[in-house]
Amino acid sequence: MQKIKVAVAGLGFIGPVHVESLRRLPNIEVIAATHIDPQGGVAKTRQLGIERFYDDFETLLLDDDIDCVHICTPNHLHYTMAKAALLAGKHVVCEKPLANTLEEAKALTELAAKVGKVNAIHFNVRYYPLVRQMRIMREKGELGDVFSVIGTYLQDWLFYQTDYNWRLEPEVSGDSRAIADIGSHLMDLLEYITGLQIISVMADFNTVHKTRKKPLKPIETYSGKILKPEDFQEVPVNTEDFATVLLKFDNGHSGVITVSQVAAGRKNRINLEISGSKKSFSWCSEKPESLWIGHRDAPNQELMRDPSLFYPGSASLISYPGGHAEGFGDTSKQLFKEVYAAIADGKTAEQPLFPTFKDGFREQMLCESIIESNKKQSWIHITN
Ligand code: SOE
């Protein structure tokens, strides 16, 4: 089998998740990496058993053996790296957000279409099998019209004033934090499942910790929870720890999302309540193997992740029988399986099932409208 050769840029929290997930697929070989800190990068590359390390991204792109590049660096590097990779003739899988501005996201989407390379964005939450099962059940009319959507995404890794991360720095992470970082997953998810489009938003942000204590040495996502910094500097913070956004959908109905990164005890918890004219769905990412199905005049049901009970389109995202738990790491594996099938088949032009730069652009557009709504404390209509 001709293996597709892959490089990963950025070996912080999510980069190694990409490497591990890619290695579970038979037609892929991870052959190279690069990292912002060359010394630490060499050690991480060796630890991950990757054969080649490049001190800089430009040199990595000169390696003709590399077919596809995964961009797992901080947000402010996504645009320049994705653009350079596409121009170097590589397929690109980019972590969300696609870019830090709408203009950059638009330019990348147009460039990807022009060069005809496979392009994907890591909205991996779509790949919990029950998420696609909900989508297919809705497509088959089993949910009915969507009356309302209530979504929350709660974390606690930034709970303390001493929790610090590059996501707190707008020049690196962009002008929104909780909405852009995790609200993007939530909005992509609810549009993916319901088939609805958000057409207006009314947002309200809150920065719980107006200042934070920045450790004097770099730390990685989530690792700050265990770090006891000996000394740090107090810095102002003006991006949101918490946000609530009222939503209006193109079917005339409404919804609401709430995101927080300071919710003690909620580790990485997406919860969806989707109410339809025939039944309701309730799903939680911390219990991803179970879907609650609510009825007005019949007993409520629980659908467990079991390929024999799923439609083919969602059963294709399941590798193990019911009861043999699959989770967060499996979502990336299943997403990459669909991306690399498209690369192997040379299907760069079709509208694929997996999330592409177009979905990244849409999320950028929603996030910018939400930022504007919060600033103006008014409803903002989404112009497609
Ligand atoms: C931090 O909020 C984070 O790592 C996000 O950046 C990821 O997208 C999410 O999957 C887990 O939490």
JSON list of N, CA and C in Angstrom, two decimals, residues 11-13 35-36 44 74 157-158 160-169 212-232:
[
{"chain": "A", "resi": 11, "resn": "LEU", "atom": "N", "xyz": [3.85, 20.63, 18.69]},
{"chain": "A", "resi": 11, "resn": "LEU", "atom": "CA", "xyz": [3.78, 19.41, 19.52]},
{"chain": "A", "resi": 11, "resn": "LEU", "atom": "C", "xyz": [3.43, 19.76, 20.96]},
{"chain": "A", "resi": 12, "resn": "GLY", "atom": "N", "xyz": [2.49, 20.68, 21.14]},
{"chain": "A", "resi": 12, "resn": "GLY", "atom": "CA", "xyz": [2.02, 21.03, 22.49]},
{"chain": "A", "resi": 12, "resn": "GLY", "atom": "C", "xyz": [1.02, 20.01, 22.98]},
{"chain": "A", "resi": 13, "resn": "PHE", "atom": "N", "xyz": [-0.27, 20.47, 23.20]},
{"chain": "A", "resi": 13, "resn": "PHE", "atom": "CA", "xyz": [-1.30, 19.51, 23.69]},
{"chain": "A", "resi": 13, "resn": "PHE", "atom": "C", "xyz": [-1.89, 18.71, 22.53]},
{"chain": "A", "resi": 35, "resn": "HIS", "atom": "N", "xyz": [8.49, 22.39, 15.69]},
{"chain": "A", "resi": 35, "resn": "HIS", "atom": "CA", "xyz": [7.92, 22.92, 16.93]},
{"chain": "A", "resi": 35, "resn": "HIS", "atom": "C", "xyz": [8.54, 24.28, 17.21]},
{"chain": "A", "resi": 36, "resn": "ILE", "atom": "N", "xyz": [7.78, 25.14, 17.89]},
{"chain": "A", "resi": 36, "resn": "ILE", "atom": "CA", "xyz": [8.21, 26.53, 18.07]},
{"chain": "A", "resi": 36, "resn": "ILE", "atom": "C", "xyz": [9.53, 26.62, 18.86]},
{"chain": "A", "resi": 44, "resn": "LYS", "atom": "N", "xyz": [10.61, 16.10, 21.93]},
{"chain": "A", "resi": 44, "resn": "LYS", "atom": "CA", "xyz": [9.23, 15.60, 21.74]},
{"chain": "A", "resi": 44, "resn": "LYS", "atom": "C", "xyz": [9.15, 14.71, 20.50]},
{"chain": "A", "resi": 74, "resn": "PRO", "atom": "N", "xyz": [-0.20, 27.53, 17.90]},
{"chain": "A", "resi": 74, "resn": "PRO", "atom": "CA", "xyz": [-1.12, 28.57, 18.39]},
{"chain": "A", "resi": 74, "resn": "PRO", "atom": "C", "xyz": [-1.80, 29.31, 17.25]},
{"chain": "A", "resi": 157, "resn": "TRP", "atom": "N", "xyz": [-10.24, 24.51, 33.25]},
{"chain": "A", "resi": 157, "resn": "TRP", "atom": "CA", "xyz": [-8.75, 24.55, 33.25]},
{"chain": "A", "resi": 157, "resn": "TRP", "atom": "C", "xyz": [-8.21, 25.96, 33.36]},
{"chain": "A", "resi": 158, "resn": "LEU", "atom": "N", "xyz": [-9.09, 26.97, 33.28]},
{"chain": "A", "resi": 158, "resn": "LEU", "atom": "CA", "xyz": [-8.66, 28.36, 33.52]},
{"chain": "A", "resi": 158, "resn": "LEU", "atom": "C", "xyz": [-9.36, 28.94, 34.75]},
{"chain": "A", "resi": 160, "resn": "TYR", "atom": "N", "xyz": [-8.55, 29.07, 38.07]},
{"chain": "A", "resi": 160, "resn": "TYR", "atom": "CA", "xyz": [-7.81, 29.90, 39.04]},
{"chain": "A", "resi": 160, "resn": "TYR", "atom": "C", "xyz": [-7.19, 31.11, 38.35]},
{"chain": "A", "resi": 161, "resn": "GLN", "atom": "N", "xyz": [-6.95, 32.15, 39.12]},
{"chain": "A", "resi": 161, "resn": "GLN", "atom": "CA", "xyz": [-6.31, 33.34, 38.59]},
{"chain": "A", "resi": 161, "resn": "GLN", "atom": "C", "xyz": [-4.87, 33.04, 38.16]},
{"chain": "A", "resi": 162, "resn": "THR", "atom": "N", "xyz": [-4.33, 31.94, 38.71]},
{"chain": "A", "resi": 162, "resn": "THR", "atom": "CA", "xyz": [-2.95, 31.56, 38.35]},
{"chain": "A", "resi": 162, "resn": "THR", "atom": "C", "xyz": [-2.90, 30.59, 37.16]},
{"chain": "A", "resi": 163, "resn": "ASP", "atom": "N", "xyz": [-4.07, 30.19, 36.65]},
{"chain": "A", "resi": 163, "resn": "ASP", "atom": "CA", "xyz": [-4.07, 29.38, 35.42]},
{"chain": "A", "resi": 163, "resn": "ASP", "atom": "C", "xyz": [-3.77, 30.31, 34.26]},
{"chain": "A", "resi": 164, "resn": "TYR", "atom": "N", "xyz": [-2.77, 29.95, 33.45]},
{"chain": "A", "resi": 164, "resn": "TYR", "atom": "CA", "xyz": [-2.37, 30.83, 32.34]},
{"chain": "A", "resi": 164, "resn": "TYR", "atom": "C", "xyz": [-2.08, 30.03, 31.09]},
{"chain": "A", "resi": 165, "resn": "ASN", "atom": "N", "xyz": [-2.29, 30.65, 29.92]},
{"chain": "A", "resi": 165, "resn": "ASN", "atom": "CA", "xyz": [-2.08, 29.95, 28.64]},
{"chain": "A", "resi": 165, "resn": "ASN", "atom": "C", "xyz": [-2.05, 30.98, 27.53]},
{"chain": "A", "resi": 166, "resn": "TRP", "atom": "N", "xyz": [-1.45, 30.63, 26.41]},
{"chain": "A", "resi": 166, "resn": "TRP", "atom": "CA", "xyz": [-1.34, 31.58, 25.29]},
{"chain": "A", "resi": 166, "resn": "TRP", "atom": "C", "xyz": [-2.74, 32.03, 24.82]},
{"chain": "A", "resi": 167, "resn": "ARG", "atom": "N", "xyz": [-3.76, 31.24, 25.11]},
{"chain": "A", "resi": 167, "resn": "ARG", "atom": "CA", "xyz": [-5.10, 31.62, 24.66]},
{"chain": "A", "resi": 167, "resn": "ARG", "atom": "C", "xyz": [-5.60, 32.88, 25.36]},
{"chain": "A", "resi": 168, "resn": "LEU", "atom": "N", "xyz": [-4.91, 33.30, 26.41]},
{"chain": "A", "resi": 168, "resn": "LEU", "atom": "CA", "xyz": [-5.32, 34.52, 27.13]},
{"chain": "A", "resi": 168, "resn": "LEU", "atom": "C", "xyz": [-4.74, 35.77, 26.50]},
{"chain": "A", "resi": 169, "resn": "GLU", "atom": "N", "xyz": [-3.90, 35.59, 25.45]},
{"chain": "A", "resi": 169, "resn": "GLU", "atom": "CA", "xyz": [-3.20, 36.73, 24.84]},
{"chain": "A", "resi": 169, "resn": "GLU", "atom": "C", "xyz": [-3.79, 37.02, 23.47]},
{"chain": "A", "resi": 212, "resn": "ARG", "atom": "N", "xyz": [-4.66, 38.21, 35.60]},
{"chain": "A", "resi": 212, "resn": "ARG", "atom": "CA", "xyz": [-4.20, 36.85, 35.90]},
{"chain": "A", "resi": 212, "resn": "ARG", "atom": "C", "xyz": [-2.70, 36.90, 36.22]},
{"chain": "A", "resi": 213, "resn": "LYS", "atom": "N", "xyz": [-2.24, 35.88, 36.89]},
{"chain": "A", "resi": 213, "resn": "LYS", "atom": "CA", "xyz": [-0.82, 35.79, 37.27]},
{"chain": "A", "resi": 213, "resn": "LYS", "atom": "C", "xyz": [-0.10, 34.94, 36.24]},
{"chain": "A", "resi": 214, "resn": "LYS", "atom": "N", "xyz": [0.69, 35.59, 35.38]},
{"chain": "A", "resi": 214, "resn": "LYS", "atom": "CA", "xyz": [1.35, 34.90, 34.28]},
{"chain": "A", "resi": 214, "resn": "LYS", "atom": "C", "xyz": [2.65, 34.27, 34.77]},
{"chain": "A", "resi": 215, "resn": "PRO", "atom": "N", "xyz": [2.79, 32.95, 34.70]},
{"chain": "A", "resi": 215, "resn": "PRO", "atom": "CA", "xyz": [4.06, 32.32, 35.07]},
{"chain": "A", "resi": 215, "resn": "PRO", "atom": "C", "xyz": [5.17, 32.83, 34.16]},
{"chain": "A", "resi": 216, "resn": "LEU", "atom": "N", "xyz": [6.36, 32.88, 34.66]},
{"chain": "A", "resi": 216, "resn": "LEU", "atom": "CA", "xyz": [7.45, 33.47, 33.86]},
{"chain": "A", "resi": 216, "resn": "LEU", "atom": "C", "xyz": [8.08, 32.48, 32.88]},
{"chain": "A", "resi": 217, "resn": "LYS", "atom": "N", "xyz": [7.54, 31.22, 32.83]},
{"chain": "A", "resi": 217, "resn": "LYS", "atom": "CA", "xyz": [8.04, 30.31, 31.79]},
{"chain": "A", "resi": 217, "resn": "LYS", "atom": "C", "xyz": [6.85, 29.73, 31.04]},
{"chain": "A", "resi": 218, "resn": "PRO", "atom": "N", "xyz": [7.03, 29.39, 29.76]},
{"chain": "A", "resi": 218, "resn": "PRO", "atom": "CA", "xyz": [5.89, 28.93, 28.94]},
{"chain": "A", "resi": 218, "resn": "PRO", "atom": "C", "xyz": [5.30, 27.64, 29.48]},
{"chain": "A", "resi": 219, "resn": "ILE", "atom": "N", "xyz": [3.93, 27.54, 29.42]},
{"chain": "A", "resi": 219, "resn": "ILE", "atom": "CA", "xyz": [3.27, 26.29, 29.83]},
{"chain": "A", "resi": 219, "resn": "ILE", "atom": "C", "xyz": [2.34, 25.88, 28.71]},
{"chain": "A", "resi": 220, "resn": "GLU", "atom": "N", "xyz": [1.94, 24.61, 28.70]},
{"chain": "A", "resi": 220, "resn": "GLU", "atom": "CA", "xyz": [1.07, 24.09, 27.63]},
{"chain": "A", "resi": 220, "resn": "GLU", "atom": "C", "xyz": [-0.36, 23.96, 28.13]},
{"chain": "A", "resi": 221, "resn": "THR", "atom": "N", "xyz": [-1.29, 23.87, 27.16]},
{"chain": "A", "resi": 221, "resn": "THR", "atom": "CA", "xyz": [-2.71, 23.74, 27.46]},
{"chain": "A", "resi": 221, "resn": "THR", "atom": "C", "xyz": [-2.94, 22.64, 28.48]},
{"chain": "A", "resi": 222, "resn": "TYR", "atom": "N", "xyz": [-3.73, 22.93, 29.46]},
{"chain": "A", "resi": 222, "resn": "TYR", "atom": "CA", "xyz": [-4.11, 22.01, 30.55]},
{"chain": "A", "resi": 222, "resn": "TYR", "atom": "C", "xyz": [-2.98, 21.79, 31.55]},
{"chain": "A", "resi": 223, "resn": "SER", "atom": "N", "xyz": [-1.71, 21.92, 31.12]},
{"chain": "A", "resi": 223, "resn": "SER", "atom": "CA", "xyz": [-0.64, 21.58, 32.08]},
{"chain": "A", "resi": 223, "resn": "SER", "atom": "C", "xyz": [-0.61, 22.60, 33.22]},
{"chain": "A", "resi": 224, "resn": "GLY", "atom": "N", "xyz": [-1.17, 23.80, 32.97]},
{"chain": "A", "resi": 224, "resn": "GLY", "atom": "CA", "xyz": [-1.14, 24.81, 34.02]},
{"chain": "A", "resi": 224, "resn": "GLY", "atom": "C", "xyz": [-1.87, 24.38, 35.28]},
{"chain": "A", "resi": 225, "resn": "LYS", "atom": "N", "xyz": [-2.75, 23.38, 35.14]},
{"chain": "A", "resi": 225, "resn": "LYS", "atom": "CA", "xyz": [-3.54, 22.96, 36.30]},
{"chain": "A", "resi": 225, "resn": "LYS", "atom": "C", "xyz": [-2.64, 22.33, 37.36]},
{"chain": "A", "resi": 226, "resn": "ILE", "atom": "N", "xyz": [-1.48, 21.82, 36.93]},
{"chain": "A", "resi": 226, "resn": "ILE", "atom": "CA", "xyz": [-0.63, 21.14, 37.93]},
{"chain": "A", "resi": 226, "resn": "ILE", "atom": "C", "xyz": [0.60, 21.97, 38.24]},
{"chain": "A", "resi": 227, "resn": "LEU", "atom": "N", "xyz": [0.79, 23.05, 37.51]},
{"chain": "A", "resi": 227, "resn": "LEU", "atom": "CA", "xyz": [2.01, 23.85, 37.70]},
{"chain": "A", "resi": 227, "resn": "LEU", "atom": "C", "xyz": [1.88, 24.73, 38.94]},
{"chain": "A", "resi": 228, "resn": "LYS", "atom": "N", "xyz": [2.91, 24.77, 39.79]},
{"chain": "A", "resi": 228, "resn": "LYS", "atom": "CA", "xyz": [2.90, 25.69, 40.93]},
{"chain": "A", "resi": 228, "resn": "LYS", "atom": "C", "xyz": [3.97, 26.75, 40.64]},
{"chain": "A", "resi": 229, "resn": "PRO", "atom": "N", "xyz": [3.62, 27.80, 39.99]},
{"chain": "A", "resi": 229, "resn": "PRO", "atom": "CA", "xyz": [4.68, 28.75, 39.59]},
{"chain": "A", "resi": 229, "resn": "PRO", "atom": "C", "xyz": [5.33, 29.40, 40.81]},
{"chain": "A", "resi": 230, "resn": "GLU", "atom": "N", "xyz": [6.71, 29.43, 40.86]},
{"chain": "A", "resi": 230, "resn": "GLU", "atom": "CA", "xyz": [7.39, 30.06, 42.01]},
{"chain": "A", "resi": 230, "resn": "GLU", "atom": "C", "xyz": [7.11, 31.56, 42.03]},
{"chain": "A", "resi": 231, "resn": "ASP", "atom": "N", "xyz": [7.20, 32.18, 40.81]},
{"chain": "A", "resi": 231, "resn": "ASP", "atom": "CA", "xyz": [6.85, 33.61, 40.80]},
{"chain": "A", "resi": 231, "resn": "ASP", "atom": "C", "xyz": [6.21, 33.94, 39.47]},
{"chain": "A", "resi": 232, "resn": "PHE", "atom": "N", "xyz": [5.43, 34.93, 39.41]},
{"chain": "A", "resi": 232, "resn": "PHE", "atom": "CA", "xyz": [4.73, 35.29, 38.17]},
{"chain": "A", "resi": 232, "resn": "PHE", "atom": "C", "xyz": [4.46, 36.78, 38.16]}
]
